[in-house]
């Protein structure tokens, strides 16, 4: 039961004077009573408290809740989503291995794969979201990991998680998915056969645009393996203070997600009637709807659309008039956001993206639907009248 996980799991108030809110154990270090005590704790550092780079009581509460939400046995919390993605990928690969990566993962995940992993002798091939059978043909004897992001966070492509997990299992390949878009409330990849689930918890899981965090969820043995090597060596841990803020954010995750989801649906309904909208990218529409609905129970507040124009001037006009949406990267907080792809065009020394300049990524936060629709109307009218 989600409420039980969010409100109770992992919280033993007798350990902290019956305080409602678990304290922030703002300590890097823990003291041992004896040599035996030290030996016992160091032998199982994942479940005891030795040093906060490994484990901390505030962080441990979060680990239990996140793991349970993802239907996994255990979880690690990191200081950013990229901390989680890097740690998870590096833990499963060594020189000479082959990684199969989804075509358009989050940009820095792509940089990790393309620029860093290859530097250490890992071979990488990319596959398209809608080609599960072609993926089978791409598997080599040295393929060790399939990396997924479904839906991806810009063009919202969906991968067939059940089918990919089944193929991977036939070949003893580890599957890793970035589940930031859906959160465990809308998609539980473990139940579909995926091995490792990572998140940018900076997004919905924290939800207030004030903490950088990430999570890695998997079976106990997998988490222990990652913990004792990559997590302890690379040191991507979260601070106890940020873990406490994340616990606070998590309390309202179901409410926030439902609000963003419902408002986004109303806004999409309006955008579908707007002649200046050429194409909408949203997992529950068009070609991907059936597959998406078979593995997700909602979409939340993130979608993209293309403005129906060939003029960059129009895109600028629309962007300036859409002033109730902050122009910012990231998403998943309380505030609505816009990301105009035009901003990535015509930058010295950088190639233009393969994504149309007319595309806007929109994140719907917690504001009222009519308030946001009024702002869209103003922006579309400004383009029409200019
Ligand atoms: C889908 C997705 N995954 C991962 C990340 C990386 O997370 P973080 O910024 O917390 O390192 C992001 C960040 O924008 C993202 O959008």
Short mmCIF file of C-alpha atoms and ligand atoms in Angstrom, two decimals:
data_model
loop_
_atom_site.label_atom_id
_atom_site.label_comp_id
_atom_site.label_asym_id
_atom_site.label_seq_id
_atom_site.Cartn_x
_atom_site.Cartn_y
_atom_site.Cartn_z
CA UNK A 1 0.00 0.00 0.00
CA UNK A 2 1.54 3.27 -1.15
CA UNK A 3 0.29 5.30 1.86
CA UNK A 4 1.82 2.84 4.27
CA UNK A 5 5.17 3.10 2.52
CA UNK A 6 5.11 6.89 2.32
CA UNK A 7 3.79 7.59 5.82
CA UNK A 8 5.12 4.72 7.95
CA UNK A 9 7.69 2.36 6.46
CA UNK A 10 11.18 2.65 7.95
CA UNK A 11 10.16 5.12 10.66
CA UNK A 12 10.63 3.94 14.25
CA UNK A 13 9.78 6.96 16.43
CA UNK A 14 10.94 5.24 19.62
CA UNK A 15 14.47 5.79 18.30
CA UNK A 16 14.05 9.57 18.20
CA UNK A 17 11.88 10.68 21.15
CA UNK A 18 8.60 10.08 19.29
CA UNK A 19 9.21 13.04 17.02
CA UNK A 20 6.76 13.00 14.11
CA UNK A 21 9.43 13.94 11.60
CA UNK A 22 12.58 11.80 11.54
CA UNK A 23 15.62 13.87 12.55
CA UNK A 24 18.41 14.87 10.23
CA UNK A 25 21.37 12.83 11.40
CA UNK A 26 23.83 15.51 10.31
CA UNK A 27 26.94 13.49 11.00
CA UNK A 28 29.68 12.12 8.80
CA UNK A 29 30.88 9.70 11.44
CA UNK A 30 29.61 7.07 13.91
CA UNK A 31 31.30 5.87 17.11
CA UNK A 32 32.04 2.23 18.04
CA UNK A 33 31.79 0.83 21.60
CA UNK A 34 34.42 -1.85 21.15
CA UNK A 35 36.54 -3.66 18.61
CA UNK A 36 33.82 -6.30 18.31
CA UNK A 37 31.21 -3.61 17.67
CA UNK A 38 33.40 -2.15 14.93
CA UNK A 39 33.96 -5.55 13.35
CA UNK A 40 30.25 -6.37 13.36
CA UNK A 41 29.26 -3.06 11.77
CA UNK A 42 31.99 -2.93 9.15
CA UNK A 43 31.10 -6.48 8.11
CA UNK A 44 27.67 -5.18 7.08
CA UNK A 45 28.16 -1.51 6.32
CA UNK A 46 25.12 -1.40 4.04
CA UNK A 47 22.78 -2.01 6.99
CA UNK A 48 24.80 -0.48 9.84
CA UNK A 49 26.15 2.98 10.48
CA UNK A 50 29.90 3.39 10.06
CA UNK A 51 30.39 6.44 7.84
CA UNK A 52 27.81 8.58 5.99
CA UNK A 53 29.39 7.99 2.57
CA UNK A 54 27.96 4.50 3.01
CA UNK A 55 24.89 4.72 5.22
CA UNK A 56 23.14 7.19 7.53
CA UNK A 57 19.90 6.81 9.54
CA UNK A 58 18.04 9.60 7.69
CA UNK A 59 19.13 8.20 4.34
CA UNK A 60 18.22 4.66 5.39
CA UNK A 61 14.57 5.60 5.92
CA UNK A 62 14.52 6.96 2.39
CA UNK A 63 16.19 3.81 1.02
CA UNK A 64 13.48 1.63 2.48
CA UNK A 65 10.64 3.77 1.17
CA UNK A 66 12.05 4.13 -2.36
CA UNK A 67 12.83 0.41 -2.63
CA UNK A 68 9.31 -0.50 -1.50
CA UNK A 69 7.70 1.96 -3.92
CA UNK A 70 9.68 0.40 -6.79
CA UNK A 71 8.81 -3.13 -5.56
CA UNK A 72 12.53 -3.80 -5.17
CA UNK A 73 14.32 -5.36 -2.21
CA UNK A 74 16.73 -2.50 -1.63
CA UNK A 75 17.84 0.91 -2.88
CA UNK A 76 20.75 3.32 -2.73
CA UNK A 77 20.31 7.09 -2.65
CA UNK A 78 22.73 9.33 -4.51
CA UNK A 79 23.45 13.04 -4.64
CA UNK A 80 22.09 13.39 -8.19
CA UNK A 81 20.33 11.41 -10.89
CA UNK A 82 23.57 11.27 -12.88
CA UNK A 83 25.27 9.87 -9.75
CA UNK A 84 22.74 7.03 -9.83
CA UNK A 85 22.99 6.44 -13.59
CA UNK A 86 26.81 6.49 -13.65
CA UNK A 87 27.13 4.26 -10.61
CA UNK A 88 24.62 1.74 -11.96
CA UNK A 89 26.13 1.55 -15.45
CA UNK A 90 29.75 1.43 -14.30
CA UNK A 91 28.85 -1.33 -11.83
CA UNK A 92 27.69 -3.64 -14.62
CA UNK A 93 30.36 -3.06 -17.28
CA UNK A 94 34.05 -3.66 -17.78
CA UNK A 95 36.52 -3.15 -20.67
CA UNK A 96 35.56 -5.27 -23.68
CA UNK A 97 31.83 -5.39 -22.82
CA UNK A 98 29.11 -4.20 -25.16
CA UNK A 99 26.30 -1.87 -24.05
CA UNK A 100 23.02 -1.52 -25.93
CA UNK A 101 21.64 1.94 -25.28
CA UNK A 102 18.31 3.49 -26.21
CA UNK A 103 18.71 6.03 -29.04
CA UNK A 104 17.81 9.24 -27.22
CA UNK A 105 18.51 8.95 -23.50
CA UNK A 106 18.79 12.03 -21.28
CA UNK A 107 21.63 14.17 -22.70
CA UNK A 108 24.16 13.64 -19.88
CA UNK A 109 23.41 9.91 -19.75
CA UNK A 110 24.29 9.94 -23.44
CA UNK A 111 27.55 11.79 -22.70
CA UNK A 112 28.37 9.16 -20.06
CA UNK A 113 27.80 6.36 -22.56
CA UNK A 114 29.38 8.04 -25.57
CA UNK A 115 32.31 9.92 -24.04
CA UNK A 116 33.19 8.23 -20.76
CA UNK A 117 32.34 4.53 -20.99
CA UNK A 118 33.92 4.26 -24.44
CA UNK A 119 37.08 5.83 -22.98
CA UNK A 120 37.33 2.77 -20.73
CA UNK A 121 36.98 0.26 -23.57
CA UNK A 122 33.23 -0.32 -23.52
CA UNK A 123 31.59 -0.77 -26.89
CA UNK A 124 28.23 0.99 -27.40
CA UNK A 125 25.39 0.53 -29.92
CA UNK A 126 22.16 2.52 -29.97
CA UNK A 127 18.71 1.10 -30.72
CA UNK A 128 15.42 2.77 -31.62
CA UNK A 129 12.54 2.63 -29.12
CA UNK A 130 10.11 0.92 -31.49
CA UNK A 131 12.37 -1.88 -32.72
CA UNK A 132 12.35 -4.61 -30.10
CA UNK A 133 12.96 -7.37 -32.67
CA UNK A 134 15.85 -5.45 -34.26
CA UNK A 135 17.30 -5.16 -30.77
CA UNK A 136 17.48 -8.96 -30.64
CA UNK A 137 19.66 -8.90 -33.79
CA UNK A 138 22.00 -6.37 -32.18
CA UNK A 139 22.89 -8.59 -29.23
CA UNK A 140 26.49 -9.82 -29.31
CA UNK A 141 28.30 -12.39 -27.21
CA UNK A 142 29.82 -9.55 -25.17
CA UNK A 143 26.54 -7.61 -24.64
CA UNK A 144 26.21 -7.14 -20.89
CA UNK A 145 23.73 -4.30 -20.39
CA UNK A 146 20.64 -2.82 -22.07
CA UNK A 147 20.02 0.77 -20.96
CA UNK A 148 16.48 2.11 -21.27
CA UNK A 149 14.61 5.36 -20.65
CA UNK A 150 10.89 4.86 -21.15
CA UNK A 151 9.34 7.23 -21.88
CA UNK A 152 12.31 9.42 -22.66
CA UNK A 153 12.03 12.91 -21.30
CA UNK A 154 12.08 15.01 -24.48
CA UNK A 155 10.34 13.19 -27.32
CA UNK A 156 8.48 10.75 -25.04
CA UNK A 157 9.23 7.53 -26.92
CA UNK A 158 8.16 4.33 -25.21
CA UNK A 159 10.02 0.99 -25.17
CA UNK A 160 8.35 -2.39 -24.76
CA UNK A 161 9.72 -3.17 -21.30
CA UNK A 162 8.23 -6.66 -20.95
CA UNK A 163 9.56 -7.80 -24.34
CA UNK A 164 13.00 -6.25 -23.85
CA UNK A 165 13.33 -7.72 -20.34
CA UNK A 166 12.42 -11.17 -21.69
CA UNK A 167 15.00 -10.97 -24.50
CA UNK A 168 17.63 -9.73 -22.04
CA UNK A 169 16.95 -12.62 -19.67
CA UNK A 170 17.40 -15.18 -22.50
CA UNK A 171 20.93 -13.79 -22.95
CA UNK A 172 21.76 -13.06 -19.26
CA UNK A 173 21.94 -9.34 -20.03
CA UNK A 174 21.27 -6.85 -17.21
CA UNK A 175 18.55 -4.27 -17.94
CA UNK A 176 18.69 -0.78 -16.44
CA UNK A 177 15.92 1.79 -16.83
CA UNK A 178 15.67 5.48 -16.02
CA UNK A 179 12.15 5.65 -14.56
CA UNK A 180 12.17 9.37 -13.71
CA UNK A 181 9.33 10.25 -16.08
CA UNK A 182 6.76 7.88 -14.56
CA UNK A 183 7.86 7.51 -10.94
CA UNK A 184 7.00 4.19 -9.26
CA UNK A 185 3.41 5.43 -8.92
CA UNK A 186 2.84 5.24 -12.69
CA UNK A 187 5.31 2.54 -13.77
CA UNK A 188 7.00 -0.27 -11.85
CA UNK A 189 9.64 -1.71 -14.18
CA UNK A 190 10.62 -4.44 -11.71
CA UNK A 191 7.20 -6.02 -12.17
CA UNK A 192 7.86 -6.02 -15.93
CA UNK A 193 11.18 -7.85 -15.52
CA UNK A 194 13.72 -4.99 -15.47
CA UNK A 195 16.72 -5.55 -13.16
CA UNK A 196 17.90 -2.08 -12.07
CA UNK A 197 15.76 1.06 -11.79
CA UNK A 198 17.37 4.48 -11.56
CA UNK A 199 15.82 7.91 -11.10
CA UNK A 200 16.68 11.52 -11.09
CA UNK A 201 14.98 12.08 -7.71
CA UNK A 202 15.65 15.77 -8.36
CA UNK A 203 12.42 15.51 -10.38
CA UNK A 204 9.11 14.25 -8.94
CA UNK A 205 10.43 12.18 -6.03
CA UNK A 206 11.68 15.29 -4.26
CA UNK A 207 9.36 17.53 -6.23
CA UNK A 208 10.21 21.02 -4.99
CA UNK A 209 13.14 22.05 -7.20
CA UNK A 210 15.38 22.42 -4.15
CA UNK A 211 17.35 19.15 -3.94
CA UNK A 212 19.62 17.20 -6.28
CA UNK A 213 19.17 13.46 -5.72
CA UNK A 214 19.10 10.09 -7.42
CA UNK A 215 18.14 6.51 -6.60
CA UNK A 216 19.21 3.02 -7.64
CA UNK A 217 16.77 0.16 -6.94
CA UNK A 218 17.37 -3.57 -7.41
CA UNK A 219 17.52 -6.94 -5.66
CA UNK A 220 19.39 -7.10 -2.35
CA UNK A 221 22.37 -8.98 -3.83
CA UNK A 222 22.69 -6.52 -6.72
CA UNK A 223 22.46 -3.50 -4.38
CA UNK A 224 25.03 -5.04 -2.01
CA UNK A 225 27.39 -5.62 -4.94
CA UNK A 226 27.02 -2.03 -6.17
CA UNK A 227 27.30 -0.66 -2.63
CA UNK A 228 30.52 -2.45 -1.68
CA UNK A 229 32.34 -1.43 -4.84
CA UNK A 230 31.12 1.46 -7.01
CA UNK A 231 28.98 3.30 -4.43
CA UNK A 232 31.68 3.28 -1.74
CA UNK A 233 34.53 3.96 -4.20
CA UNK A 234 32.95 6.66 -6.36
CA UNK A 235 31.23 8.28 -3.35
CA UNK A 236 28.00 9.59 -4.91
CA UNK A 237 26.06 9.61 -1.61
CA UNK A 238 23.41 12.19 -0.65
CA UNK A 239 23.77 14.49 2.37
CA UNK A 240 21.50 13.72 5.38
CA UNK A 241 19.98 17.19 5.07
CA UNK A 242 18.99 16.63 1.45
CA UNK A 243 17.69 13.17 2.35
CA UNK A 244 15.43 14.79 4.94
CA UNK A 245 14.13 17.30 2.40
CA UNK A 246 13.49 14.42 0.04
CA UNK A 247 11.55 12.55 2.73
CA UNK A 248 9.40 15.65 3.10
CA UNK A 249 8.87 15.87 -0.65
CA UNK A 250 7.95 12.21 -0.86
CA UNK A 251 5.02 12.68 1.58
CA UNK A 252 3.11 14.58 -1.11
CA UNK A 253 4.25 12.64 -4.19
CA UNK A 254 0.83 11.06 -4.93
CA UNK A 255 -0.95 14.42 -4.58
CA UNK A 256 1.55 16.32 -6.70
CA UNK A 257 1.68 13.72 -9.42
CA UNK A 258 -2.09 13.45 -9.64
CA UNK A 259 -2.42 17.23 -9.82
CA UNK A 260 0.20 17.56 -12.60
CA UNK A 261 -1.35 14.64 -14.48
CA UNK A 262 -4.92 16.00 -14.34
CA UNK A 263 -3.86 19.53 -15.26
CA UNK A 264 -1.70 18.26 -18.14
CA UNK A 265 -4.70 16.30 -19.50
CA UNK A 266 -6.84 19.45 -19.48
CA UNK A 267 -4.10 21.46 -21.17
CA UNK A 268 -3.52 18.77 -23.80
CA UNK A 269 -7.25 18.74 -24.54
CA UNK A 270 -7.04 22.48 -25.19
CA UNK A 271 -3.80 22.23 -27.24
CA UNK A 272 -5.41 19.63 -29.54
CA UNK A 273 -7.93 22.30 -30.61
CA UNK A 274 -5.27 24.93 -31.30
CA UNK A 275 -4.38 25.32 -35.04
CA UNK A 276 -0.91 26.60 -34.16
CA UNK A 277 -0.05 23.22 -32.60
CA UNK A 278 1.38 20.90 -35.27
CA UNK A 279 2.30 17.81 -33.28
CA UNK A 280 1.98 16.66 -29.68
CA UNK A 281 4.44 14.26 -28.05
CA UNK A 282 2.73 12.41 -25.20
CA UNK A 283 2.98 8.69 -24.38
CA UNK A 284 -0.78 8.11 -24.19
CA UNK A 285 -1.48 9.35 -27.75
CA UNK A 286 -1.06 8.00 -31.25
CA UNK A 287 1.20 5.07 -32.05
CA UNK A 288 2.57 4.54 -28.54
CA UNK A 289 -0.74 4.71 -26.62
CA UNK A 290 -1.51 0.99 -26.49
CA UNK A 291 1.98 -0.04 -25.41
CA UNK A 292 2.31 2.87 -22.97
CA UNK A 293 -1.02 2.06 -21.32
CA UNK A 294 -0.02 -1.59 -20.97
CA UNK A 295 2.95 -0.63 -18.78
CA UNK A 296 2.09 2.78 -17.31
CA UNK A 297 -0.94 3.97 -15.37
CA UNK A 298 -0.43 7.70 -15.99
CA UNK A 299 1.84 10.23 -17.65
CA UNK A 300 2.19 13.09 -15.18
CA UNK A 301 2.98 16.63 -16.29
CA UNK A 302 5.70 16.32 -18.94
CA UNK A 303 5.00 16.51 -22.68
CA UNK A 304 6.25 18.28 -25.81
CA UNK A 305 4.62 19.90 -28.82
CA UNK A 306 5.64 21.57 -32.06
CA UNK A 307 4.48 25.02 -32.99
CA UNK A 308 2.94 25.12 -36.47
CA UNK A 309 5.30 27.60 -38.07
CA UNK A 310 8.47 27.73 -40.15
CA UNK A 311 9.54 31.00 -38.54
CA UNK A 312 12.07 31.18 -35.71
CA UNK A 313 10.69 34.65 -35.01
CA UNK A 314 7.29 33.06 -34.19
CA UNK A 315 8.97 30.65 -31.79
CA UNK A 316 10.65 33.58 -30.04
CA UNK A 317 7.39 35.53 -29.88
CA UNK A 318 5.55 32.52 -28.42
CA UNK A 319 8.32 31.86 -25.91
CA UNK A 320 8.34 35.46 -24.68
CA UNK A 321 4.55 35.58 -24.32
CA UNK A 322 4.36 32.28 -22.43
CA UNK A 323 5.54 34.09 -19.34
CA UNK A 324 3.88 32.09 -16.56
CA UNK A 325 6.14 29.16 -17.45
CA UNK A 326 9.76 29.49 -16.33
CA UNK A 327 12.33 28.85 -19.06
CA UNK A 328 14.48 26.25 -17.31
CA UNK A 329 15.97 22.79 -17.61
CA UNK A 330 14.83 19.95 -15.32
CA UNK A 331 11.18 19.36 -14.34
CA UNK A 332 9.10 17.58 -11.68
CA UNK A 333 8.89 20.51 -9.22
CA UNK A 334 5.94 22.66 -8.17
CA UNK A 335 6.42 25.19 -10.96
CA UNK A 336 5.48 24.96 -14.63
CA UNK A 337 8.36 25.10 -17.10
CA UNK A 338 9.08 25.46 -20.79
CA UNK A 339 12.14 24.37 -22.75
CA UNK A 340 12.26 25.82 -26.29
CA UNK A 341 14.51 23.65 -28.49
CA UNK A 342 15.27 26.77 -30.54
CA UNK A 343 17.65 27.72 -27.71
CA UNK A 344 19.87 24.79 -28.77
CA UNK A 345 20.06 26.02 -32.39
CA UNK A 346 22.69 28.25 -33.99
CA UNK A 347 25.14 28.05 -31.09
CA UNK A 348 28.78 28.58 -32.15
CA UNK A 349 30.82 25.37 -32.23
CA UNK A 350 27.80 23.13 -31.62
CA UNK A 351 25.79 21.22 -34.21
CA UNK A 352 22.06 21.92 -34.37
CA UNK A 353 19.95 19.22 -32.70
CA UNK A 354 18.09 16.61 -34.77
CA UNK A 355 14.89 17.74 -33.02
CA UNK A 356 12.79 20.46 -34.79
CA UNK A 357 13.35 24.03 -33.60
CA UNK A 358 9.56 24.38 -33.27
CA UNK A 359 9.51 21.90 -30.36
CA UNK A 360 8.71 23.08 -26.84
CA UNK A 361 9.04 20.74 -23.89
CA UNK A 362 6.41 21.69 -21.33
CA UNK A 363 6.27 20.67 -17.69
CA UNK A 364 2.99 21.26 -15.91
CA UNK A 365 3.46 22.01 -12.22
CA UNK A 366 0.87 22.60 -9.53
CA UNK A 367 -0.80 25.77 -10.83
CA UNK A 368 -4.48 25.86 -11.81
CA UNK A 369 -5.29 24.54 -15.31
CA UNK A 370 -7.31 27.61 -16.36
CA UNK A 371 -4.53 29.93 -15.28
CA UNK A 372 -2.03 28.07 -17.47
CA UNK A 373 -4.46 27.74 -20.41
CA UNK A 374 -5.04 31.51 -20.32
CA UNK A 375 -1.29 31.99 -20.66
CA UNK A 376 -1.13 29.57 -23.62
CA UNK A 377 -4.02 31.47 -25.28
CA UNK A 378 -2.17 34.75 -24.85
CA UNK A 379 1.00 33.28 -26.39
CA UNK A 380 -0.78 31.71 -29.39
CA UNK A 381 -2.71 34.96 -30.01
CA UNK A 382 0.54 36.93 -29.89
CA UNK A 383 1.95 34.72 -32.68
CA UNK A 384 -1.27 35.08 -34.74
CA UNK A 385 -1.36 38.85 -34.36
CA UNK A 386 2.32 39.60 -34.89
C1 LIG B 1 15.25 11.80 -17.56
C2 LIG B 1 16.39 12.29 -16.75
N1 LIG B 1 17.21 11.40 -16.19
C3 LIG B 1 18.27 11.78 -15.46
C4 LIG B 1 18.54 13.11 -15.25
C5 LIG B 1 19.74 13.49 -14.44
O1 LIG B 1 19.37 13.78 -13.14
P1 LIG B 1 20.14 14.84 -12.23
O2 LIG B 1 19.99 16.16 -12.90
O3 LIG B 1 19.41 14.72 -10.92
O4 LIG B 1 21.56 14.43 -12.13
C6 LIG B 1 17.70 14.09 -15.76
C7 LIG B 1 17.95 15.52 -15.49
O5 LIG B 1 17.40 16.42 -16.07
C8 LIG B 1 16.59 13.66 -16.55
O6 LIG B 1 15.75 14.54 -17.11
#
